[in-house]
Tab-separated table of C-alpha atoms in Angstrom:
chain	number	residue	atom	x	y	z
A	1	MET	CA	-112.890	45.501	-98.780
A	2	ARG	CA	-112.097	47.759	-96.067
A	3	SER	CA	-114.505	50.703	-96.401
A	4	CYS	CA	-113.252	54.313	-95.637
A	5	ALA	CA	-114.916	56.077	-92.834
A	6	ARG	CA	-112.537	59.265	-92.322
A	7	THR	CA	-113.060	62.533	-94.069
A	8	ASP	CA	-110.320	64.919	-94.906
A	9	GLU	CA	-110.986	68.731	-93.819
A	10	ARG	CA	-109.072	69.506	-96.927
A	11	SER	CA	-111.951	67.898	-99.546
A	12	PRO	CA	-115.429	67.284	-99.256
A	13	GLU	CA	-114.457	63.674	-100.892
A	14	ARG	CA	-113.971	60.667	-98.558
A	15	LEU	CA	-110.258	59.327	-98.675
A	16	CYS	CA	-109.865	56.014	-99.725
A	17	ASP	CA	-106.406	55.980	-101.233
A	18	GLY	CA	-103.475	58.090	-101.996
A	19	ARG	CA	-104.904	59.322	-105.162
A	20	LEU	CA	-107.815	60.815	-103.511
A	21	ARG	CA	-105.504	62.405	-100.929
A	22	TRP	CA	-103.433	63.890	-103.451
A	23	GLN	CA	-106.501	65.090	-105.310
A	24	GLY	CA	-107.660	66.911	-101.900
A	25	ARG	CA	-104.328	68.653	-101.660
A	26	SER	CA	-104.191	69.693	-105.365
A	27	ALA	CA	-107.867	71.187	-105.090
A	28	ARG	CA	-106.622	73.180	-102.067
A	29	ARG	CA	-103.558	74.638	-104.055
A	30	ARG	CA	-106.036	75.486	-107.154
A	31	SER	CA	-108.510	77.354	-104.997
A	32	THR	CA	-105.700	79.491	-103.637
A	33	VAL	CA	-106.549	83.301	-104.104
A	34	ALA	CA	-103.574	85.282	-104.959
A	35	PRO	CA	-102.871	88.385	-103.069
A	36	THR	CA	-104.581	91.602	-104.277
A	37	VAL	CA	-102.335	94.338	-105.581
A	38	PRO	CA	-103.834	97.833	-104.810
A	39	GLU	CA	-104.333	99.820	-107.908
A	40	PRO	CA	-102.253	103.233	-107.745
A	41	GLU	CA	-103.924	106.410	-107.085
A	42	PRO	CA	-104.509	108.527	-110.148
A	43	TRP	CA	-102.534	111.539	-108.802
A	44	ALA	CA	-99.601	109.147	-108.164
A	45	ALA	CA	-99.556	108.450	-111.932
A	46	ASP	CA	-99.535	112.383	-112.701
A	47	GLU	CA	-96.715	113.047	-110.203
A	48	ARG	CA	-94.583	110.585	-111.547
A	49	ALA	CA	-95.184	111.725	-114.961
A	50	SER	CA	-94.479	115.451	-114.060
A	51	ALA	CA	-91.278	114.477	-112.296
A	52	SER	CA	-90.284	112.911	-115.483
A	53	ALA	CA	-91.077	115.789	-117.768
A	54	GLU	CA	-89.147	118.080	-115.189
A	55	ASP	CA	-86.257	115.851	-115.399
A	56	ALA	CA	-86.220	115.772	-119.094
A	57	PHE	CA	-86.964	119.613	-119.320
A	58	GLU	CA	-83.849	120.317	-117.097
A	59	ALA	CA	-81.786	118.167	-119.173
A	60	LEU	CA	-82.967	119.568	-122.431
A	61	SER	CA	-82.459	123.071	-121.057
A	62	ALA	CA	-79.080	122.624	-119.974
A	63	ALA	CA	-77.923	121.075	-123.420
A	64	ALA	CA	-79.830	123.730	-125.638
A	65	PRO	CA	-77.713	125.802	-127.860
A	66	LYS	CA	-77.555	129.601	-127.048
A	67	GLY	CA	-80.873	131.316	-128.237
A	68	TRP	CA	-82.947	128.310	-128.011
A	69	ARG	CA	-86.128	128.482	-125.923
A	70	VAL	CA	-87.172	125.442	-124.096
A	71	GLU	CA	-90.399	125.566	-122.565
A	72	LEU	CA	-92.763	123.154	-120.303
A	73	ILE	CA	-96.268	123.727	-121.373
A	74	GLU	CA	-99.068	121.602	-119.677
A	75	GLY	CA	-96.750	118.687	-119.212
A	76	GLU	CA	-95.320	118.778	-122.751
A	77	ILE	CA	-91.737	119.903	-123.677
A	78	HIS	CA	-91.206	122.495	-126.515
A	79	VAL	CA	-87.912	123.437	-127.995
A	80	VAL	CA	-88.126	126.896	-130.200
A	81	PRO	CA	-85.347	127.823	-132.333
A	82	PRO	CA	-83.928	131.408	-132.191
A	83	PRO	CA	-86.372	134.005	-133.527
A	84	VAL	CA	-85.892	135.558	-137.031
A	85	GLY	CA	-85.001	139.207	-137.609
A	86	ARG	CA	-88.333	140.275	-138.418
A	87	HIS	CA	-89.606	138.639	-135.140
A	88	GLU	CA	-87.152	140.958	-133.085
A	89	GLU	CA	-87.988	143.918	-134.956
A	90	ILE	CA	-91.563	143.670	-133.788
A	91	VAL	CA	-90.514	142.805	-130.270
A	92	SER	CA	-88.140	145.861	-130.149
A	93	GLU	CA	-90.817	147.980	-131.385
A	94	LEU	CA	-93.375	146.983	-128.666
A	95	SER	CA	-90.880	147.377	-125.955
A	96	GLY	CA	-89.849	150.837	-127.102
A	97	GLN	CA	-93.648	151.945	-127.129
A	98	VAL	CA	-94.176	150.676	-123.375
A	99	ARG	CA	-91.182	152.434	-122.445
A	100	ASP	CA	-92.417	155.812	-123.939
A	101	HIS	CA	-95.652	155.421	-122.253
A	102	ARG	CA	-94.579	154.042	-118.881
A	103	LYS	CA	-90.860	154.629	-117.939
A	104	ASP	CA	-91.702	152.755	-114.571
A	105	LEU	CA	-92.290	149.553	-116.197
A	106	GLY	CA	-89.688	147.062	-117.161
A	107	ARG	CA	-89.763	145.006	-120.435
A	108	TYR	CA	-88.412	141.513	-120.286
A	109	THR	CA	-87.486	139.805	-123.484
A	110	ASN	CA	-86.030	136.624	-122.019
A	111	ILE	CA	-87.617	136.242	-118.775
A	112	GLY	CA	-88.954	132.748	-117.667
A	113	LEU	CA	-92.254	132.438	-116.074
A	114	SER	CA	-93.983	129.577	-114.076
A	115	VAL	CA	-97.619	129.427	-114.981
A	116	PRO	CA	-100.338	126.857	-114.082
A	117	GLY	CA	-101.177	124.321	-116.536
A	118	GLY	CA	-102.683	120.873	-117.161
A	119	SER	CA	-99.608	119.612	-115.170
A	120	PRO	CA	-98.471	120.971	-111.668
A	121	THR	CA	-95.761	122.958	-113.293
A	122	GLY	CA	-95.597	125.273	-116.499
A	123	LYS	CA	-92.183	127.060	-117.428
A	124	VAL	CA	-92.650	129.538	-120.525
A	125	ILE	CA	-90.584	132.214	-122.004
A	126	PRO	CA	-92.843	134.938	-123.535
A	127	ASP	CA	-91.456	137.069	-126.304
A	128	LEU	CA	-92.144	140.041	-124.030
A	129	ALA	CA	-93.283	140.549	-120.642
A	130	VAL	CA	-93.925	143.758	-118.986
A	131	ALA	CA	-93.915	144.354	-115.130
A	132	PRO	CA	-92.741	146.930	-112.548
A	133	LYS	CA	-88.969	147.449	-112.629
A	134	GLY	CA	-87.256	145.123	-110.111
A	135	SER	CA	-89.977	142.519	-110.302
A	136	PHE	CA	-87.141	139.944	-111.169
A	137	ASP	CA	-84.151	140.805	-109.264
A	138	ASP	CA	-83.112	137.221	-108.387
A	139	ASP	CA	-81.133	134.462	-109.888
A	140	ILE	CA	-84.020	131.921	-110.334
A	141	GLY	CA	-84.636	130.838	-114.046
A	142	PHE	CA	-88.337	130.816	-113.808
A	143	HIS	CA	-90.657	133.320	-111.911
A	144	ASP	CA	-93.728	133.955	-110.080
A	145	PRO	CA	-95.808	135.679	-112.939
A	146	SER	CA	-98.033	137.819	-110.359
A	147	PRO	CA	-96.265	141.025	-111.202
A	148	VAL	CA	-96.579	140.828	-114.798
A	149	MET	CA	-99.149	143.464	-116.453
A	150	LEU	CA	-98.859	142.291	-120.126
A	151	VAL	CA	-97.314	139.388	-121.902
A	152	VAL	CA	-96.740	139.197	-125.798
A	153	GLU	CA	-96.177	136.791	-128.312
A	154	VAL	CA	-95.333	137.343	-131.896
A	155	LEU	CA	-96.698	134.189	-133.806
A	156	SER	CA	-94.821	132.186	-136.054
A	157	SER	CA	-96.017	128.964	-137.945
A	158	SER	CA	-94.225	126.685	-135.465
A	159	THR	CA	-95.623	128.388	-132.124
A	160	ALA	CA	-99.063	129.769	-133.283
A	161	GLY	CA	-101.067	126.559	-131.956
A	162	ASP	CA	-99.149	126.839	-128.460
A	163	ASP	CA	-99.668	130.713	-128.162
A	164	ARG	CA	-103.226	130.519	-129.011
A	165	ILE	CA	-104.421	127.712	-126.703
A	166	LYS	CA	-101.892	126.183	-124.201
A	167	LYS	CA	-100.093	129.467	-123.418
A	168	LEU	CA	-103.504	131.604	-123.442
A	169	ARG	CA	-104.684	129.093	-120.663
A	170	GLY	CA	-101.586	129.280	-118.695
A	171	TYR	CA	-101.279	133.107	-118.748
A	172	ALA	CA	-105.112	133.575	-117.804
A	173	ARG	CA	-104.734	130.579	-114.933
A	174	ALA	CA	-101.842	133.048	-113.695
A	175	GLY	CA	-104.205	136.026	-113.694
A	176	ILE	CA	-101.765	138.324	-116.405
A	177	PRO	CA	-104.324	140.942	-117.021
A	178	CYS	CA	-103.509	141.451	-120.753
A	179	TYR	CA	-101.966	138.959	-123.110
A	180	LEU	CA	-101.290	140.373	-126.727
A	181	LEU	CA	-100.711	138.156	-129.778
A	182	ILE	CA	-99.203	139.789	-132.994
A	183	ASP	CA	-99.898	137.586	-136.267
A	184	ARG	CA	-98.060	139.586	-138.580
A	185	ALA	CA	-98.529	136.966	-141.602
A	186	ALA	CA	-102.541	137.857	-141.129
A	187	ASP	CA	-101.922	141.378	-140.052
A	188	LEU	CA	-103.912	140.743	-137.269
A	189	ALA	CA	-103.409	141.225	-133.559
A	190	THR	CA	-105.581	139.621	-130.801
A	191	LEU	CA	-105.942	141.320	-127.441
A	192	CYS	CA	-106.921	139.243	-124.443
A	193	ALA	CA	-108.201	140.837	-121.168
A	194	GLU	CA	-109.848	140.006	-117.880
A	195	PRO	CA	-108.505	136.637	-117.045
A	196	SER	CA	-111.019	134.199	-115.379
A	197	GLY	CA	-110.061	130.574	-114.618
A	198	ASP	CA	-108.397	129.505	-117.813
A	199	GLN	CA	-109.540	131.864	-120.124
A	200	TYR	CA	-110.049	135.598	-120.690
A	201	LEU	CA	-113.486	136.828	-120.767
A	202	SER	CA	-112.579	139.668	-123.256
A	203	VAL	CA	-111.068	138.794	-126.622
A	204	SER	CA	-110.898	141.224	-129.642
A	205	GLU	CA	-109.381	140.856	-132.895
A	206	ILE	CA	-107.739	143.976	-134.204
A	207	ASP	CA	-106.630	144.690	-137.899
A	208	LEU	CA	-103.124	146.019	-137.861
A	209	ALA	CA	-104.061	148.340	-140.412
A	210	GLU	CA	-106.442	150.395	-137.892
A	211	LYS	CA	-103.016	151.597	-136.615
A	212	VAL	CA	-103.794	151.523	-132.980
A	213	ILE	CA	-104.197	149.062	-130.030
A	214	SER	CA	-105.733	150.278	-126.809
A	215	LEU	CA	-104.387	148.442	-124.147
A	216	PRO	CA	-106.836	148.298	-120.928
A	217	ASP	CA	-106.071	148.636	-117.229
A	218	PRO	CA	-103.595	148.488	-115.631
A	219	LEU	CA	-101.726	149.843	-118.663
A	220	ASN	CA	-104.290	152.333	-120.150
A	221	SER	CA	-102.094	153.141	-123.233
A	222	ASP	CA	-102.036	152.716	-126.957
A	223	LEU	CA	-99.707	150.975	-129.386
A	224	ASP	CA	-99.199	152.360	-132.647
A	225	THR	CA	-99.075	149.103	-135.095
A	226	THR	CA	-97.897	150.939	-138.199
A	227	GLN	CA	-94.311	150.224	-137.227
A	228	PHE	CA	-94.917	146.546	-136.798
């Protein structure tokens, strides 16, 4: 019998017939390593999610009926129906009292603000924003919040969670000096001041029956709660 003396480079086995040669080719194919696909960077996923949320936000904002508010809070879209009359009465009273104390300030009840959040963008519409007159004299939809001295949210059952947590973080990150939450159902007001990072260092609850809310610097004025 003829011996096999040649060794094929493709296999450690000696080749004696076609079958062994075929096995050598097969072994080489099985050992082939698939090309490595690099893992996407974490920030890339965040940017894609942010862009998707922005697109959906723009579409919903354009389609929302008049009076509805569409907000983008920490990457999540929130659609808020028009407020009821009692809500608007409180906002109107707050606006009037601010005007009586500081005629140099503007009171804005439907102004959009861009605030930092858990996502690259946050777009909110507070119930009331107080800032020097002329702060928003442009045509853009959502504004730099740096001129704002006070934001107010009048709580409702559908928005209370966002107002107390997510919006609070956004307003603090934006450096807005005072954030006032009015909870008429509980007869309480929460006054947040001294923003630091994503929180307010000074948070106090005020019983509306006490009749007065004292706003700190830069407003330095009192609000009469008996009209709420």
